[in-house]
Amino acid sequence: MAMTIGPLHLFQCSEEQHGLKRLQHGWEKERFASMDLVGGPATCPHKGPIMHLSLDHLHQEFLLACSGDGVIGVYRESQEESSCLEVLCSLNKDWPGNHTKAIHSVDWYPIDNGIFVSGSQDRTVKVWDSNALECVLSFDMEGSVFGTAMSSIATSHNLVAITGEMHAVTLGDIASGSATHILSGHSRPVWSCAWSSTSEWELMSAGTDGQVRLWDIRRPGSLHVFDMNDTLRYSSSVPHEEAPRSDLCQAHTAPVTGCGYVPGGLFFMSTGNDGKAKLWDMRSRKHLLKHYQKRMSKTRYVRQMSFSEDGRFLFHPSENMVYVFDIVSGRLVNSLEGGHYAQVHCCAWNAKREHLYTAGADKSLLIWGMETRFLDADMRDKDEWSDDYN
């Protein structure tokens, strides 16, 4: 059987089923191709570039944004006015316990909206009580912090993975308030990381050394170092003891600027300053030779990518726009442009409202949505075929 890529296509289908899936996928492409600018916040408290966004996992209602002027903003889509973000609160540098320099990362605790974490250029990671808007814990790091991440499926630990100027990933325990692990292996700063959505113990890291490493935090050393030349089509037959040294393996020929698991956890995406987006098979841990039609622009910062909930589409910033790719074919479905006038750093997909939030160096936070005809059709389908949505 020919191998397919999408997380929803990993089983053998009849010819009729394949036809229905192609029809459904074509409809989905039309929907995402229709996306355009629909709104933004009425007011924006950020006076510096917005670096990162985080949408709460539980209700997909509250949005966190952090910026280069040391401000954390909490937003929610207005219940009265469609496609408008209202500012619930903002924490500036004068707020008690807040960071003193640029904030590069902010993340909701996956299972509790009462907690979020932030990482800053002031070399600290802070844990916040979102109800009291109070910093309850702080981790001191050896360098500027560029990324923080927490597992959405963990039941045995409360670890936050921290990346930045350090040549390693640090794991901080929210429960004890101390660093428990240091994952060393990269030869240069580690910009981003992502927890597996299938194992609470596995973590991916991406560095400016061009490497992408897989870790099992219960074991010493990295579990695997991804090599762009190790592909399903050209699999190496060299014995393990004669295989290239891990420090020679590279996922990209330039710094890796972003990474993320495709929903479902069977595939992983990385992008770099070599202009390329690369898809990896997590079962074989090999590079899937997918050609994405647009090259990503270079950046000095981490770029936050996002995915549609079914794992079919990738949203990725490049210059002053956001590309929408079909992950399976690599085709460009849409270019969201005309809203930002400076480099876009981050994006977050809201599956509940079918909106994409984007932000960047122009200090603006925008909302992109689909044409009304597609939304109306979705509502009719839910009314007529409600059993399909249970």
Short mmCIF file of C-alpha atoms in Angstrom, two decimals:
data_model
loop_
_atom_site.label_atom_id
_atom_site.label_comp_id
_atom_site.label_asym_id
_atom_site.label_seq_id
_atom_site.Cartn_x
_atom_site.Cartn_y
_atom_site.Cartn_z
CA MET A 1 0.00 0.00 0.00
CA ALA A 2 1.33 3.43 -0.87
CA MET A 3 2.15 5.48 2.22
CA THR A 4 0.15 8.62 2.83
CA ILE A 5 1.09 11.46 5.10
CA GLY A 6 -1.94 13.03 6.74
CA PRO A 7 -2.77 11.84 10.26
CA LEU A 8 -6.30 11.03 9.15
CA HIS A 9 -5.19 8.81 6.25
CA LEU A 10 -3.11 6.15 7.98
CA PHE A 11 -5.40 3.23 7.19
CA GLN A 12 -6.51 1.44 4.05
CA CYS A 13 -9.70 2.79 2.50
CA SER A 14 -12.01 1.56 -0.20
CA GLU A 15 -12.12 3.46 -3.49
CA GLU A 16 -15.45 5.01 -2.45
CA GLN A 17 -14.01 6.12 0.89
CA HIS A 18 -11.00 7.64 -0.85
CA GLY A 19 -13.34 9.56 -3.13
CA LEU A 20 -15.30 10.92 -0.17
CA LYS A 21 -12.11 11.92 1.62
CA ARG A 22 -10.80 13.71 -1.48
CA LEU A 23 -14.11 15.58 -1.77
CA GLN A 24 -14.03 16.54 1.91
CA HIS A 25 -10.39 17.64 1.69
CA GLY A 26 -11.18 19.74 -1.39
CA TRP A 27 -13.98 21.45 0.55
CA GLU A 28 -11.58 22.11 3.44
CA LYS A 29 -9.05 23.65 1.05
CA GLU A 30 -11.68 26.03 -0.29
CA ARG A 31 -12.57 27.08 3.23
CA PHE A 32 -8.98 27.87 4.22
CA ALA A 33 -8.32 29.51 0.84
CA SER A 34 -11.19 31.92 1.60
CA MET A 35 -9.60 33.23 4.81
CA ASP A 36 -9.20 36.99 5.07
CA LEU A 37 -8.79 39.71 7.67
CA VAL A 38 -11.90 40.07 9.84
CA GLY A 39 -10.85 42.06 12.91
CA GLY A 40 -8.53 42.74 15.83
CA PRO A 41 -8.44 44.24 19.33
CA ALA A 42 -10.25 47.50 19.95
CA THR A 43 -7.21 48.67 21.90
CA CYS A 44 -3.77 47.10 22.18
CA PRO A 45 -1.60 47.63 25.28
CA HIS A 46 1.61 46.50 23.58
CA LYS A 47 4.16 49.18 22.65
CA GLY A 48 6.76 46.67 21.50
CA PRO A 49 6.77 43.75 19.02
CA ILE A 50 4.41 40.92 20.01
CA MET A 51 6.50 37.76 20.30
CA HIS A 52 4.20 34.88 21.27
CA LEU A 53 0.53 33.89 21.61
CA SER A 54 -1.18 31.21 23.68
CA LEU A 55 -4.83 30.17 23.46
CA ASP A 56 -6.21 28.30 26.46
CA HIS A 57 -6.64 24.57 25.86
CA LEU A 58 -9.79 24.07 27.90
CA HIS A 59 -12.27 26.53 26.39
CA GLN A 60 -10.33 28.18 23.52
CA GLU A 61 -11.62 31.47 24.80
CA PHE A 62 -8.75 33.32 26.50
CA LEU A 63 -5.69 34.48 24.55
CA LEU A 64 -2.35 35.46 26.06
CA ALA A 65 0.10 37.73 24.22
CA CYS A 66 3.56 38.91 25.29
CA SER A 67 5.74 41.63 23.80
CA GLY A 68 9.18 43.17 23.65
CA ASP A 69 8.23 46.01 26.00
CA GLY A 70 7.63 43.55 28.85
CA VAL A 71 3.82 43.52 28.64
CA ILE A 72 1.54 40.49 29.00
CA GLY A 73 -1.98 40.98 27.64
CA VAL A 74 -5.02 38.78 28.27
CA TYR A 75 -7.70 38.88 25.55
CA ARG A 76 -11.07 37.35 24.79
CA GLU A 77 -13.22 37.54 21.69
CA SER A 78 -16.10 39.90 22.36
CA GLN A 79 -19.44 38.25 23.06
CA GLU A 80 -21.29 41.29 21.73
CA GLU A 81 -19.23 42.31 18.71
CA SER A 82 -18.20 39.57 16.29
CA SER A 83 -14.50 39.23 15.39
CA CYS A 84 -13.30 41.73 17.96
CA LEU A 85 -10.78 41.02 20.71
CA GLU A 86 -11.36 42.78 24.00
CA VAL A 87 -8.52 43.35 26.46
CA LEU A 88 -9.36 41.79 29.83
CA CYS A 89 -6.16 42.98 31.51
CA SER A 90 -2.52 43.83 30.85
CA LEU A 91 0.57 43.44 33.00
CA ASN A 92 3.32 45.99 32.26
CA LYS A 93 6.84 46.28 33.67
CA ASP A 94 5.55 48.15 36.70
CA TRP A 95 3.27 45.29 37.68
CA PRO A 96 4.50 43.62 40.92
CA GLY A 97 6.62 40.58 40.12
CA ASN A 98 6.62 41.12 36.35
CA HIS A 99 9.63 40.78 34.06
CA THR A 100 12.02 43.70 33.64
CA LYS A 101 12.91 43.06 29.98
CA ALA A 102 11.37 41.74 26.76
CA ILE A 103 9.07 38.73 27.17
CA HIS A 104 9.55 36.10 24.46
CA SER A 105 7.19 33.34 25.56
CA VAL A 106 3.88 32.91 27.37
CA ASP A 107 1.85 29.70 27.81
CA TRP A 108 -1.32 28.61 29.54
CA TYR A 109 -1.09 25.60 31.83
CA PRO A 110 -2.82 22.99 29.61
CA ILE A 111 -5.25 21.60 32.19
CA ASP A 112 -5.96 24.70 34.29
CA ASN A 113 -6.71 28.26 33.14
CA GLY A 114 -5.76 29.45 36.59
CA ILE A 115 -2.05 29.21 35.78
CA PHE A 116 0.22 30.47 33.02
CA VAL A 117 3.99 30.80 32.59
CA SER A 118 6.16 33.42 30.90
CA GLY A 119 9.81 33.54 29.84
CA SER A 120 11.90 36.66 29.36
CA GLN A 121 15.16 38.22 28.30
CA ASP A 122 15.70 39.08 31.98
CA ARG A 123 16.76 35.41 32.42
CA THR A 124 13.71 34.34 34.40
CA VAL A 125 10.67 32.12 33.91
CA LYS A 126 7.67 33.12 36.01
CA VAL A 127 4.60 31.14 37.01
CA TRP A 128 1.44 33.25 37.40
CA ASP A 129 -1.87 32.86 39.21
CA SER A 130 -4.22 34.16 36.50
CA ASN A 131 -7.05 34.82 38.94
CA ALA A 132 -5.02 36.99 41.31
CA LEU A 133 -2.66 38.18 38.53
CA GLU A 134 0.19 37.41 40.88
CA CYS A 135 3.59 35.84 40.25
CA VAL A 136 3.76 32.78 42.53
CA LEU A 137 7.05 31.21 41.40
CA SER A 138 10.18 32.23 39.50
CA PHE A 139 12.99 30.18 37.91
CA ASP A 140 16.39 31.87 37.44
CA MET A 141 18.18 30.87 34.24
CA GLU A 142 21.73 31.35 32.94
CA GLY A 143 20.65 33.20 29.81
CA SER A 144 17.75 34.88 28.04
CA VAL A 145 14.65 32.70 27.72
CA PHE A 146 13.11 32.30 24.24
CA GLY A 147 10.65 29.46 24.77
CA THR A 148 8.54 27.65 27.36
CA ALA A 149 6.34 24.58 26.91
CA MET A 150 4.22 22.25 29.04
CA SER A 151 2.85 18.82 28.20
CA SER A 152 -0.88 18.72 27.47
CA ILE A 153 -1.18 15.03 28.43
CA ALA A 154 1.12 14.72 31.46
CA THR A 155 -0.35 13.08 34.55
CA SER A 156 2.92 12.16 36.30
CA HIS A 157 4.75 15.47 36.25
CA ASN A 158 4.28 19.26 36.18
CA LEU A 159 7.38 20.17 34.20
CA VAL A 160 7.91 23.26 32.09
CA ALA A 161 10.55 22.96 29.35
CA ILE A 162 12.68 26.10 29.01
CA THR A 163 14.83 27.10 26.03
CA GLY A 164 16.92 30.18 25.22
CA GLU A 165 20.54 31.27 25.08
CA MET A 166 21.51 28.13 26.97
CA HIS A 167 22.88 25.23 24.91
CA ALA A 168 20.44 22.89 26.62
CA VAL A 169 16.79 22.42 27.56
CA THR A 170 16.05 23.00 31.24
CA LEU A 171 13.07 21.32 32.89
CA GLY A 172 11.56 23.21 35.82
CA ASP A 173 9.14 21.56 38.24
CA ILE A 174 6.20 23.84 39.08
CA ALA A 175 5.32 21.68 42.08
CA SER A 176 8.75 21.89 43.76
CA GLY A 177 9.93 25.20 42.31
CA SER A 178 13.29 23.82 41.21
CA ALA A 179 15.02 22.69 38.02
CA THR A 180 15.00 18.90 37.80
CA HIS A 181 16.66 18.10 34.45
CA ILE A 182 19.12 19.67 32.04
CA LEU A 183 18.99 18.07 28.59
CA SER A 184 22.42 18.67 27.05
CA GLY A 185 23.44 17.84 23.50
CA HIS A 186 23.04 20.95 21.36
CA SER A 187 26.21 22.87 20.54
CA ARG A 188 24.49 26.26 20.24
CA PRO A 189 21.46 28.02 21.79
CA VAL A 190 18.18 26.11 21.73
CA TRP A 191 15.36 28.32 20.44
CA SER A 192 12.25 26.19 20.74
CA CYS A 193 10.83 22.90 22.00
CA ALA A 194 7.58 20.92 21.92
CA TRP A 195 6.18 18.12 24.05
CA SER A 196 4.87 14.97 22.39
CA SER A 197 1.10 14.57 22.22
CA THR A 198 1.38 10.77 22.53
CA SER A 199 3.92 10.37 25.36
CA GLU A 200 4.23 12.57 28.44
CA TRP A 201 7.93 11.70 28.68
CA GLU A 202 9.03 12.70 25.17
CA LEU A 203 10.14 16.18 24.17
CA MET A 204 11.52 17.67 20.95
CA SER A 205 14.09 20.49 20.88
CA ALA A 206 15.29 22.69 17.99
CA GLY A 207 18.52 24.66 18.05
CA THR A 208 20.51 27.26 16.18
CA ASP A 209 23.01 24.46 15.43
CA GLY A 210 20.51 23.20 12.85
CA GLN A 211 19.68 20.14 14.94
CA VAL A 212 16.34 18.72 16.04
CA ARG A 213 16.64 16.29 18.96
CA LEU A 214 14.15 13.89 20.53
CA TRP A 215 14.40 13.29 24.28
CA ASP A 216 12.95 10.79 26.71
CA ILE A 217 13.31 12.74 29.95
CA ARG A 218 13.61 9.48 31.94
CA ARG A 219 16.86 8.58 30.14
CA PRO A 220 20.27 10.26 29.83
CA GLY A 221 21.18 11.72 26.44
CA SER A 222 18.97 12.35 23.44
CA LEU A 223 16.83 9.53 22.11
CA HIS A 224 17.35 10.53 18.48
CA VAL A 225 18.98 13.27 16.38
CA PHE A 226 17.09 13.90 13.15
CA ASP A 227 19.00 13.90 9.87
CA MET A 228 17.55 15.53 6.74
CA ASN A 229 19.43 12.97 4.61
CA ASP A 230 17.87 10.00 6.40
CA THR A 231 14.65 9.63 4.44
CA LEU A 232 12.06 6.96 3.76
CA ARG A 233 13.09 6.94 0.12
CA TYR A 234 16.83 6.80 0.74
CA SER A 235 17.12 4.87 4.00
CA SER A 236 20.66 4.23 5.15
CA SER A 237 21.78 0.58 5.26
CA VAL A 238 24.90 1.46 7.23
CA PRO A 239 25.16 -0.56 10.47
CA HIS A 240 24.34 1.39 13.63
CA GLU A 241 27.92 1.34 14.89
CA GLU A 242 29.10 2.88 11.59
CA ALA A 243 26.33 5.48 11.32
CA PRO A 244 27.28 9.19 11.32
CA ARG A 245 27.98 10.72 14.71
CA SER A 246 24.98 12.53 16.22
CA ASP A 247 26.84 15.84 16.23
CA LEU A 248 27.11 15.60 12.42
CA CYS A 249 23.38 15.03 11.88
CA GLN A 250 21.41 18.11 10.86
CA ALA A 251 17.72 18.71 10.28
CA HIS A 252 18.39 22.11 8.67
CA THR A 253 21.46 23.83 7.23
CA ALA A 254 20.74 26.96 9.29
CA PRO A 255 19.21 27.76 12.72
CA VAL A 256 15.89 26.02 13.36
CA THR A 257 13.39 28.79 14.06
CA GLY A 258 10.29 26.78 14.96
CA CYS A 259 8.97 23.29 15.63
CA GLY A 260 5.72 21.56 16.52
CA TYR A 261 3.90 18.24 16.56
CA VAL A 262 1.16 17.86 13.96
CA PRO A 263 -2.13 17.05 15.80
CA GLY A 264 -2.28 13.31 16.36
CA GLY A 265 1.41 13.13 17.27
CA LEU A 266 2.49 10.89 14.37
CA PHE A 267 4.27 13.67 12.50
CA PHE A 268 6.48 16.60 13.40
CA MET A 269 7.19 19.87 11.60
CA SER A 270 10.34 22.01 11.73
CA THR A 271 11.25 25.25 9.94
CA GLY A 272 14.54 27.08 9.70
CA ASN A 273 16.52 30.00 8.39
CA ASP A 274 17.45 27.86 5.39
CA GLY A 275 13.95 28.84 4.20
CA LYS A 276 12.57 25.31 4.40
CA ALA A 277 9.71 23.60 6.19
CA LYS A 278 10.30 19.90 6.83
CA LEU A 279 7.93 17.10 7.82
CA TRP A 280 9.17 14.15 9.90
CA ASP A 281 7.61 10.72 10.47
CA MET A 282 7.72 10.01 14.21
CA ARG A 283 7.37 6.24 13.78
CA SER A 284 10.40 5.79 11.54
CA ARG A 285 11.99 9.12 12.64
CA LYS A 286 12.82 9.87 9.04
CA HIS A 287 12.51 12.94 6.85
CA LEU A 288 9.47 12.85 4.55
CA LEU A 289 10.53 14.50 1.31
CA LYS A 290 7.72 17.02 1.07
CA HIS A 291 8.30 20.17 -0.95
CA TYR A 292 6.53 23.23 0.44
CA GLN A 293 5.94 25.75 -2.31
CA LYS A 294 7.10 28.89 -0.50
CA ARG A 295 10.40 29.57 1.23
CA MET A 296 10.29 31.04 4.73
CA SER A 297 12.05 34.37 5.24
CA LYS A 298 14.98 34.61 7.65
CA THR A 299 14.39 35.79 11.20
CA ARG A 300 16.33 36.63 14.34
CA TYR A 301 13.56 35.32 16.57
CA VAL A 302 11.58 32.17 17.22
CA ARG A 303 8.59 31.79 14.89
CA GLN A 304 5.42 30.28 16.29
CA MET A 305 3.59 27.96 13.88
CA SER A 306 0.09 26.57 14.29
CA PHE A 307 -2.02 23.75 12.84
CA SER A 308 -5.68 23.15 12.01
CA GLU A 309 -7.29 20.77 14.51
CA ASP A 310 -7.33 17.84 12.06
CA GLY A 311 -3.64 18.25 11.19
CA ARG A 312 -4.26 18.94 7.50
CA PHE A 313 -3.12 22.57 7.35
CA LEU A 314 -0.07 24.45 8.61
CA PHE A 315 -0.05 28.18 9.44
CA HIS A 316 3.41 29.72 9.37
CA PRO A 317 4.59 33.38 9.50
CA SER A 318 6.98 34.70 6.87
CA GLU A 319 7.86 38.38 6.52
CA ASN A 320 4.63 40.42 6.94
CA MET A 321 2.25 37.57 6.07
CA VAL A 322 1.20 34.09 7.14
CA TYR A 323 1.33 31.14 4.75
CA VAL A 324 -1.35 28.44 4.87
CA PHE A 325 0.01 25.11 3.57
CA ASP A 326 -1.63 21.79 2.82
CA ILE A 327 0.63 19.60 4.97
CA VAL A 328 0.17 16.47 2.84
CA SER A 329 0.84 17.95 -0.61
CA GLY A 330 2.98 20.94 0.40
CA ARG A 331 0.84 23.23 -1.75
CA LEU A 332 0.26 26.82 -0.71
CA VAL A 333 -3.46 27.21 0.03
CA ASN A 334 -3.45 30.88 1.05
CA SER A 335 -1.22 33.84 1.88
CA LEU A 336 -2.72 36.00 4.61
CA GLU A 337 -1.38 39.43 3.76
CA GLY A 338 -2.46 43.04 3.83
CA GLY A 339 -3.01 43.16 7.58
CA HIS A 340 0.51 43.43 9.00
CA TYR A 341 3.10 45.92 7.74
CA ALA A 342 6.10 44.39 9.56
CA GLN A 343 7.40 40.89 10.30
CA VAL A 344 4.90 38.45 11.80
CA HIS A 345 6.31 36.45 14.73
CA CYS A 346 3.45 34.29 15.93
CA CYS A 347 0.06 32.78 15.19
CA ALA A 348 -2.54 30.66 16.99
CA TRP A 349 -5.51 28.77 15.54
CA ASN A 350 -8.87 28.81 17.34
CA ALA A 351 -10.72 25.70 16.19
CA LYS A 352 -13.86 26.63 18.14
CA ARG A 353 -14.38 29.93 16.30
CA GLU A 354 -12.38 28.96 13.17
CA HIS A 355 -10.24 32.07 13.57
CA LEU A 356 -6.49 32.56 13.25
CA TYR A 357 -4.79 35.10 15.51
CA THR A 358 -1.56 36.69 14.25
CA ALA A 359 0.84 39.24 15.73
CA GLY A 360 4.31 40.61 15.19
CA ALA A 361 6.73 43.51 14.98
CA ASP A 362 4.04 46.05 14.04
CA LYS A 363 2.60 45.64 17.60
CA SER A 364 -0.82 44.68 16.26
CA LEU A 365 -2.92 41.57 16.98
CA LEU A 366 -5.23 40.56 14.13
CA ILE A 367 -8.01 38.03 13.48
CA TRP A 368 -8.39 36.12 10.21
CA GLY A 369 -11.55 34.19 9.37
CA MET A 370 -13.34 32.32 6.58
CA GLU A 371 -15.92 33.64 4.16
CA THR A 372 -19.46 33.78 5.54
CA ARG A 373 -20.77 31.28 2.97
CA PHE A 374 -18.53 28.55 4.42
CA LEU A 375 -19.51 29.33 8.00
CA ASP A 376 -23.21 29.34 7.06
CA ALA A 377 -22.78 25.98 5.33
CA ASP A 378 -21.10 24.57 8.43
CA MET A 379 -24.02 25.67 10.61
CA ARG A 380 -26.53 24.05 8.23
CA ASP A 381 -24.52 20.82 8.29
CA LYS A 382 -24.51 20.82 12.09
CA ASP A 383 -28.29 21.28 12.14
CA GLU A 384 -29.03 18.62 9.52
CA TRP A 385 -26.37 16.10 10.55
CA SER A 386 -25.97 16.83 14.24
CA ASP A 387 -25.06 13.21 14.97
CA ASP A 388 -21.76 13.73 13.12
CA TYR A 389 -20.71 16.40 15.61
CA ASN A 390 -21.41 14.54 18.84
#
